[in-house]
Structure formats: structure tokens, C-alpha cells
Coordinates of C-alpha atoms and ligand atoms in Angstrom, one line a residue:
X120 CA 19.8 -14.4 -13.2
X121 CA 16.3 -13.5 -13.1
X122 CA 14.8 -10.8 -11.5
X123 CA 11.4 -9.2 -10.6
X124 CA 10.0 -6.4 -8.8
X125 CA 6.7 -4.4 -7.3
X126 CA 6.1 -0.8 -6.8
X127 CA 5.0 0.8 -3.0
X128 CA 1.8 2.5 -3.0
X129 CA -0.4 4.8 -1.2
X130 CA -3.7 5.5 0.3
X131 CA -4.7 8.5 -1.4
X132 CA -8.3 8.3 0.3
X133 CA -10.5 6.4 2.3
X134 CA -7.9 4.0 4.8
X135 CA -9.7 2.4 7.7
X136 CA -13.3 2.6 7.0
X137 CA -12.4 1.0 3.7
X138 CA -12.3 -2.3 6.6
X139 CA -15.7 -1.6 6.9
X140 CA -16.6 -1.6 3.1
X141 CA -16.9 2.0 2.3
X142 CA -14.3 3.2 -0.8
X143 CA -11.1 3.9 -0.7
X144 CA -8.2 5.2 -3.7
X145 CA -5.0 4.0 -3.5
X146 CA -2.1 4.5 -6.2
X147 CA 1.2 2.8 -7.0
X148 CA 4.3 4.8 -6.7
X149 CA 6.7 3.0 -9.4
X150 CA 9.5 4.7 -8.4
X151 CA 10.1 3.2 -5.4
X152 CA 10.5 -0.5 -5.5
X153 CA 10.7 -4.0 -3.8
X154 CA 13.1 -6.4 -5.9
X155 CA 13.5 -10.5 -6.1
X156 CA 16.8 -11.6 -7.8
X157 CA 16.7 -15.0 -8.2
X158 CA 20.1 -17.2 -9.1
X159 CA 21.1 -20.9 -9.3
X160 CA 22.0 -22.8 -5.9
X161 CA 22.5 -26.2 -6.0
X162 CA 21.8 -26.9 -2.5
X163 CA 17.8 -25.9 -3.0
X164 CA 15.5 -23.0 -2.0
X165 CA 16.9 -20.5 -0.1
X166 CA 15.8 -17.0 0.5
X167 CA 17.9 -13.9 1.7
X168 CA 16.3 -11.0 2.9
X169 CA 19.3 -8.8 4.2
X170 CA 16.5 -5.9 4.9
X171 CA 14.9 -8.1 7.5
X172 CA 18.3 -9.5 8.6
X173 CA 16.9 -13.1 7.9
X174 CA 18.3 -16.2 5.9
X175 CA 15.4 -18.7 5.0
X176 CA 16.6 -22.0 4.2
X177 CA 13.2 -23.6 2.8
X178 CA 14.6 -27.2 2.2
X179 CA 12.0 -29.8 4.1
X180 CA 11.1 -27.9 7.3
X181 CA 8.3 -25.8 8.0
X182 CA 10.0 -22.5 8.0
X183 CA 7.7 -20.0 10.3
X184 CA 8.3 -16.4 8.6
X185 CA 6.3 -14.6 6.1
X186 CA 8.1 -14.8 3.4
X187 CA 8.6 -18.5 4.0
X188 CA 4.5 -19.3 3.8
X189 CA 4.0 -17.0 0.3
X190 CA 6.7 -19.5 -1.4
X191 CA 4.6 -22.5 0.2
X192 CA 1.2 -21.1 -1.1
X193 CA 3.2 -20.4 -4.8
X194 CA 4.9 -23.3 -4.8
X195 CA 1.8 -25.3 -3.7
X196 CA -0.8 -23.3 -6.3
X197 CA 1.4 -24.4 -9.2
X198 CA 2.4 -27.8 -8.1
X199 CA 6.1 -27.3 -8.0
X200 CA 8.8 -28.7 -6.1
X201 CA 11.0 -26.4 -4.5
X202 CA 13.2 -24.9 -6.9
X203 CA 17.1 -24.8 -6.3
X204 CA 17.5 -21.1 -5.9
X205 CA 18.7 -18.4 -3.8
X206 CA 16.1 -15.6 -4.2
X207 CA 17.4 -12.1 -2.8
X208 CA 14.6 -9.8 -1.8
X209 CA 15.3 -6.3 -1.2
X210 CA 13.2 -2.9 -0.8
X211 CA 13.6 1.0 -1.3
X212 CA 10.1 0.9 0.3
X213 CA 10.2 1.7 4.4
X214 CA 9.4 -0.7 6.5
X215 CA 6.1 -0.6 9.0
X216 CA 5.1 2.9 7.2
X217 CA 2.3 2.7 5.5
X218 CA 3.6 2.4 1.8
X219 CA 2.8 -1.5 1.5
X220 CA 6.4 -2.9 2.1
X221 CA 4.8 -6.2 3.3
X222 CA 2.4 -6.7 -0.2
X223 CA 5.4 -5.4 -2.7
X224 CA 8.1 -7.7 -0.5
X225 CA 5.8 -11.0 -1.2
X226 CA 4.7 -10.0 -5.0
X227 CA 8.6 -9.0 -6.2
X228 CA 9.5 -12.8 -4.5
X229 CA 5.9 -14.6 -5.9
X230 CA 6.8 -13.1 -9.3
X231 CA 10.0 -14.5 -9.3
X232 CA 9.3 -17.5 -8.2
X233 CA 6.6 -17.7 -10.8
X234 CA 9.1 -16.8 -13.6
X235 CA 11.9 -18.4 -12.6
X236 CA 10.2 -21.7 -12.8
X237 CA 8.2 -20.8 -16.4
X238 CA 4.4 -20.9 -14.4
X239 CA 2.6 -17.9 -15.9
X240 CA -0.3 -16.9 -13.2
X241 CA -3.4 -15.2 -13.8
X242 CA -2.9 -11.5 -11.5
X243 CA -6.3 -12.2 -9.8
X244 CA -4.5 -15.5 -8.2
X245 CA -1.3 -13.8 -7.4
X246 CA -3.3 -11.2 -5.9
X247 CA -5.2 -13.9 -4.1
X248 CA -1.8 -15.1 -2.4
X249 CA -0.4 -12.0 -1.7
X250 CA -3.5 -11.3 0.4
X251 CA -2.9 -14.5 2.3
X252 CA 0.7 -13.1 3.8
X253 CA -1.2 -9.2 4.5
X254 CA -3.2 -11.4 6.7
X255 CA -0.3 -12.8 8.7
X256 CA 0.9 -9.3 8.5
X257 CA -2.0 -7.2 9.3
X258 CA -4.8 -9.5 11.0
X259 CA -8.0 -8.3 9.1
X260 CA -6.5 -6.5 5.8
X261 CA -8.8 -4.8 3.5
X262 CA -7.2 -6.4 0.2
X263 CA -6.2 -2.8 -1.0
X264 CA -2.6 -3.2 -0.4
X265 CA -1.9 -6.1 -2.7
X266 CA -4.7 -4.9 -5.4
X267 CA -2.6 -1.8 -5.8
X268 CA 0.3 -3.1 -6.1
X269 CA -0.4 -6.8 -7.9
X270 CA -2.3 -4.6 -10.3
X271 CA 0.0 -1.6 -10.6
X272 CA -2.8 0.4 -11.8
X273 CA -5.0 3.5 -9.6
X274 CA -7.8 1.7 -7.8
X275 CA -11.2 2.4 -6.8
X276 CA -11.3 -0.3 -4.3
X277 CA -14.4 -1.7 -2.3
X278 CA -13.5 -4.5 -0.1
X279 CA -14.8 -8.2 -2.1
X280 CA -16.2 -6.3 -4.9
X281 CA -14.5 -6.8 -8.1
X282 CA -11.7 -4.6 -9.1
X283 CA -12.1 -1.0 -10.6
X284 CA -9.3 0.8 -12.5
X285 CA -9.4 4.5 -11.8
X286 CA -9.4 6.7 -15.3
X287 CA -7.3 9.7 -14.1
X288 CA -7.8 13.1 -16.1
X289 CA -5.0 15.1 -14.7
X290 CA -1.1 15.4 -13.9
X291 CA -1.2 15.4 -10.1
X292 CA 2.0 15.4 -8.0
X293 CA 2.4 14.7 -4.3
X294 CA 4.8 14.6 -1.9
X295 CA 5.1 11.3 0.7
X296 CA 6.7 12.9 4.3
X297 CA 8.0 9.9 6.7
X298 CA 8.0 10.8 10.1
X299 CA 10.5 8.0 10.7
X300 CA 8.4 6.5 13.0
X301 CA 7.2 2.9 12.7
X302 CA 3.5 1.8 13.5
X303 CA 1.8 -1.4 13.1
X304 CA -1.6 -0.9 11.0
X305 CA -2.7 -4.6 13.3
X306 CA -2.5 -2.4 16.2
X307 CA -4.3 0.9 14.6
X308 CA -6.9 -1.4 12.8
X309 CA -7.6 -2.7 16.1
X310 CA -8.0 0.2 18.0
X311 CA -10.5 1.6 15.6
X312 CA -12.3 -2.1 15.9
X313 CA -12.7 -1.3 19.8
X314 CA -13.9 2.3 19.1
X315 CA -16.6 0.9 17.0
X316 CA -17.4 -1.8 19.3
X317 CA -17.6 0.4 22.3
X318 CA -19.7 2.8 20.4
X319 CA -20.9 2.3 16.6
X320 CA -23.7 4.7 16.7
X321 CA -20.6 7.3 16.9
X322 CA -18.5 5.8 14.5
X323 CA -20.5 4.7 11.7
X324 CA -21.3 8.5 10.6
X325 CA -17.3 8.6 10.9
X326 CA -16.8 5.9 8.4
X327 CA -19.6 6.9 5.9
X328 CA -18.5 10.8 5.7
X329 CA -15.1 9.0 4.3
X330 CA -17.1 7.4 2.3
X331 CA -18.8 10.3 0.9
X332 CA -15.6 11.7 0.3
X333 CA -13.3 9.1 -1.4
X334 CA -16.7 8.9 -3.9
X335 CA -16.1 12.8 -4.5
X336 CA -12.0 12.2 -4.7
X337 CA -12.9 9.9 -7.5
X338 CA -15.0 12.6 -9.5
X339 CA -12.0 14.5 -8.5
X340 CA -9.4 12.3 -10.2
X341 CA -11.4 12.0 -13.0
X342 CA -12.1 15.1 -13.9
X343 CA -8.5 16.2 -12.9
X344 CA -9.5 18.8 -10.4
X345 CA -6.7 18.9 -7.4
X346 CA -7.9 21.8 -5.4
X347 CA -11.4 19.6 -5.2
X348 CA -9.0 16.4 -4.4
X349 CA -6.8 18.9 -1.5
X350 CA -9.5 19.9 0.1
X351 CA -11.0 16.4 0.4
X352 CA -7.7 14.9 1.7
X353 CA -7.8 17.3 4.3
X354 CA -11.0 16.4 5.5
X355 CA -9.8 13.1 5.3
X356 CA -6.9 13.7 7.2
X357 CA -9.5 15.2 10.1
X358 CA -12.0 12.4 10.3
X359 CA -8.8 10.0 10.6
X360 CA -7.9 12.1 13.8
X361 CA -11.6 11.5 15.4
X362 CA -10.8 7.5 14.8
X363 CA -7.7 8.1 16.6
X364 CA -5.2 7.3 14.2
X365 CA -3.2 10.1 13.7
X366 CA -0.3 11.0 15.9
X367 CA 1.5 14.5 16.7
X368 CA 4.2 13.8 14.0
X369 CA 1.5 13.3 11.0
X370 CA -0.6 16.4 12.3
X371 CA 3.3 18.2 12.2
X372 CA 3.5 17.1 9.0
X373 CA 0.4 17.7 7.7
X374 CA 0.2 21.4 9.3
X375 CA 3.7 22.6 7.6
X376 CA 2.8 21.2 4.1
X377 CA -0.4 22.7 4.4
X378 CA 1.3 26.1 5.6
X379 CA 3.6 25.9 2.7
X380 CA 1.0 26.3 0.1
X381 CA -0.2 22.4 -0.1
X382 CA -3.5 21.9 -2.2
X383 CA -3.8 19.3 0.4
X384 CA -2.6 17.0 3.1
X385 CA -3.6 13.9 5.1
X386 CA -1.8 10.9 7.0
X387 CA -1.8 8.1 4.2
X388 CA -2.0 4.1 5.3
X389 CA -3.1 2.7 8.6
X390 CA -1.3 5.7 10.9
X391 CA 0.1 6.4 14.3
X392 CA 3.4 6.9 12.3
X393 CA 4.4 5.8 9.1
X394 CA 4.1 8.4 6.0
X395 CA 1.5 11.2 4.9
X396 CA 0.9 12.9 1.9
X397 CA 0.7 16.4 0.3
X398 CA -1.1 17.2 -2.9
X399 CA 0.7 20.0 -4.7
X400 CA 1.5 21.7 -8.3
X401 CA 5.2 20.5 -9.2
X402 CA 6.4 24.6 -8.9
X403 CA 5.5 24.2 -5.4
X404 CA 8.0 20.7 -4.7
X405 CA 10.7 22.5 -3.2
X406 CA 9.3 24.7 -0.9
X407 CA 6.9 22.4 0.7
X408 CA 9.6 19.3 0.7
X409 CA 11.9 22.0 2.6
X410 CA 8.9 22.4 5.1
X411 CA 8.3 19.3 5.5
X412 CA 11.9 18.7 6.5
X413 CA 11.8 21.3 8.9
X414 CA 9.0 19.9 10.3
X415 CA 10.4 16.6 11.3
X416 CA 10.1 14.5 8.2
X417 CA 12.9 11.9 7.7
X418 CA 12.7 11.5 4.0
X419 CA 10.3 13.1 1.3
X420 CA 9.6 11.0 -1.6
X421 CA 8.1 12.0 -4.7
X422 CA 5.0 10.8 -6.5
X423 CA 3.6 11.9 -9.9
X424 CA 0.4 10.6 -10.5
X425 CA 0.2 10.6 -14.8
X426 CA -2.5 11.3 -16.4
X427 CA -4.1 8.0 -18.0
X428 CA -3.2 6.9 -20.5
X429 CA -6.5 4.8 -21.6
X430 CA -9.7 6.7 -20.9
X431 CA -11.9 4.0 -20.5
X432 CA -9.7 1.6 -18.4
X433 CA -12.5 -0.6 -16.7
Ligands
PMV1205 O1 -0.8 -1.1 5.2 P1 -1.1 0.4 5.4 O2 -0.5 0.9 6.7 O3 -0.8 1.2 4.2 O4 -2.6 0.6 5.7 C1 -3.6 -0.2 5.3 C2 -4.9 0.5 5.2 C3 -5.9 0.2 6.3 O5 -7.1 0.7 5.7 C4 -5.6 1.0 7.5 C5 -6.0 -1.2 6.7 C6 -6.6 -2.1 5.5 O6 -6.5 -3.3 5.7 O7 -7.2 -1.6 4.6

């Protein structure tokens, strides 16, 4: 049996105008994984995804699911016949919530595809076909999704520029609230494309004060000063409501975490739903996960963002 696996992540700053090539940070959250088991079947490829409720059986047809089209483009980028296998993929990550479900799904299967039949990749090209399935999944992605998690490292990430690493000086610990409802970031990322359409003398300043920010949230990180990074993800968490991607739920959240001491809070990923995120200090974990809780949330997951280890990491 072999086996492989990807962490979630999350937007710490700078979702949606990162589509429009300002910065944005986003972090893996190793604790909670999507996995790819991979054991012998004689009969030939097959893929089980018991989250999804679907059996792929990838034999000769052109199997139309997204899961189906990252084996092609692995299979096809290291000239392999289809291996006989049934791969199990399966995720502690919500679905449809902003925590990259999609990007960790595809890299747990593409790794084990890729060690299962002994083709070492480079993580640039896995990242590179990862990125082809966000696009089925989310129209016009931004890349950060599968950089965060291909990589497993804090990002600093400009859309096409190469890749920073983010040097982080500083034990900082957040708190993920679900609100338990789903959203589809293709639907937010298109409403904020028709905002911007209807009226981009509006929206620009919108998307470049985020900018602004996630470039101060980076000092922040680096320099390990959370009440500088809280106060920025709250004004984060504003300029996300003026491009209409918040919902009453997140602002819920976001209040009661905030009213329970929070350094700070903002939604995190493409919004409507989905998760958001509270900066604290770790005394403060029980008090604020209770007040998220009584504020609607659905599950509270913990992050700890460690301090790095390497201080020149890029
Ligand atoms: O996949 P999500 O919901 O974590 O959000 C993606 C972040 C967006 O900036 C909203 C879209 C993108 O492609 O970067």
C-alpha cells in the first residue's frame, strides 16, 4: 500500500484582489489533511472518492470529473500507461469552504500516482497540474491555492511571479470558524469581476488598499508582531465586505471572535460562506472558540503558525 497526502490552507491576507495581481499570504494548515491510498487492482485504474460519493473507473473512456482529468495530465506528463490501481482519496478538509479541498484532493492523488509508479516530479510541474484542475474548479484561479499547498511552506504570492517563501519570526495561533455554509469562490470571483467591470474607478482603490496591507501583514510576519497582523486582518476583513463577499454568518463570526478578545478577524478564501479566521494568543483559544460556537460556527479548527525554522528561506 502506498499512501500520500496534502495539507488545507488558508488565506491569511489579500483573497480576491490577489486575481488582480496585488499580494496575498496564505499558509498551510498540516493538521488537517487530504489522503491518496493507493493498492494493487488487477482490473486497472480506478479511483474511489467516497467523500464525493463517486467511483471513477479510468480504463479507456474519457471519464468527465475532476479528479479523472488530473490522472490524465499526470499520467500523460510522465508518459505512463494507466497503472492497475485503486487509489482512495479522502479529506479532513471541508468541502466548498475556502480551505483548498479541491488543490489538496488533486496533489494527495497526483502524488500518489507519481510514487506509486517510481516518477519523481519537480514541485514547480506538480504545481503546474494542480493548477490545471483549480481551473476546472474555479474558472480564473489565482495559483495561490495549489502554491500553498504543493509547496507546504507560508507564501508571499503574486499571481505569475515566481514563488516567495515567507520567513516567519513569531508563534502565531489562529482559530478557522466554519459557518457550515458552502459557497462557490467561481461564483464570488465572478461577482467581484462584474463590480469591477461596471465600475473600476471604484474598485481599483479597493484592491490596491489590500494590497497595501497584505505588504504590511508581511513586515508583520516577519518581524512576529500579531497585534500589527490583527489589526490588518480586520481591515481586511472590511474591504472584503465593500467587494461584496462577505455574508451575515462570516460578519457573525468575525464580530464574536473579535468581541472575545481576538487580535484579529477576517473571512479567509473566496467567501459568501465557507470559513474565517481569528488571530489570537493560545491563552485566549478557549474562550474565543466557545464564542465562536455560540455564534453559529459549525466546527473550529486550530492553526499554529511556527515560527521558521530557516531565516532566510527564499
Ligand atoms: O479557494 P478559496 O475559496 O480559498 O479562495 C481562493 C481565493 C480567491 O482569491 C478568492 C480566488 C483566487 O483564485 O485566488
Amino acid at each position: 500500500m502506498i499512501s500520500a497526502s496534502a495539507p488545507a490552507k488558508i488565506i491569511l491576507l489579500g483573497e480576491h484582489a490577489v486575481v488582480y495581481g496585488q499580494p496575498a499570504i496564505a499558509v498551510p494548515v498540516s493538521s488537517l489533511r487530504a489522503t491518496a491510498t493507493a493498492l494493487h487492482n488487477e482490473h486497472g485504474l480506478q479511483i474511489v472518492a467516497p467523500d464525493l460519493n463517486q467511483i471513477l473507473d479510468l480504463g479507456q473512456s474519457e471519464v468527465d470529473h475532476a479528479l479523472a482529468l488530473l490522472t490524465r495530465l499526470v499520467l500523460n506528463k510522465i508518459n505512463h500507461a494507466p497503472p492497475r490501481l485503486t487509489i482512495t482519496v479522502a479529506s479532513q478538509i471541508p468541502l466548498a469552504s475556502g480551505l483548498g479541498s479541491g488543490a489538496a484532493v488533486s496533489t494527495a492523488l497526483a502524488r500518489v500516482l507519481l510514487a506509486a509508479t517510481a516518477q519523481p516530479i519537480e514541485l514547480e510541474t506538480l504545481n503546474s497540474l494542480v493548477y490545471e484542475v483549480e481551473k476546472v474548479h474555479h474558472g480564473t484561479p489565482s495559483g495561490i491555492d495549489n502554491t500553498v499547498i504543493v509547496y507546504e511552506q507560508p507564501v508571499y504570492f503574486v499571481r505569475e511571479q515566481p514563488i516567495e517563501r515567507l520567513r516567519i519570526a513569531g508563534d502565531f495561533t489562529l482559530l478557522i470558524g466554519d459557518t457550515g455554509k458552502t459557497a462557490l469562490t467561481k461564483i464570488a470571483v465572478g461577482d467581484v469581476r462584474a463590480l469591477y467591470n461596471e465600475d473600476p474607478a471604484k474598485i481599483q482603490p479597493i484592491l490596491n488598499s489590500i494590497g497595501t496591507l497584505v505588504k504590511a501583514g508581511r513586515n508583520a510576519l516577519e518581524t512576529g508582531d500579531a497585534a500589527l497582523l490583527g489589526g490588518l486582518m480586520v481591515e481586511n476583513h472590511r474591504l472584503l465586505q465593500q467587494l461584496t463577499v462577505s455574508s451575515p454568518e462570516l460578519d457573525t463570526l468575525v464580530s464574536a471572535a473579535l468581541a472575545a478578545g481576538a487580535l484579529g478577524a477576517k473571512l479567509s478564501g473566496g467567501g459568501r460562506g465557507g470559513n474565517m479566521i481569528a488571530l489570537i494568543t493560545p491563552d485566549q483559544a478557549d474562550t474565543v472558540e466557545r464564542a465562536l460556537r455560540a455564534a453559529g460556527a459549525i466546527r473550529v479548527f486550530r492553526a499554529d503558525l511556527q515560527r521558521s525554522p530557516d531565516a532566510h528561506l527564499h
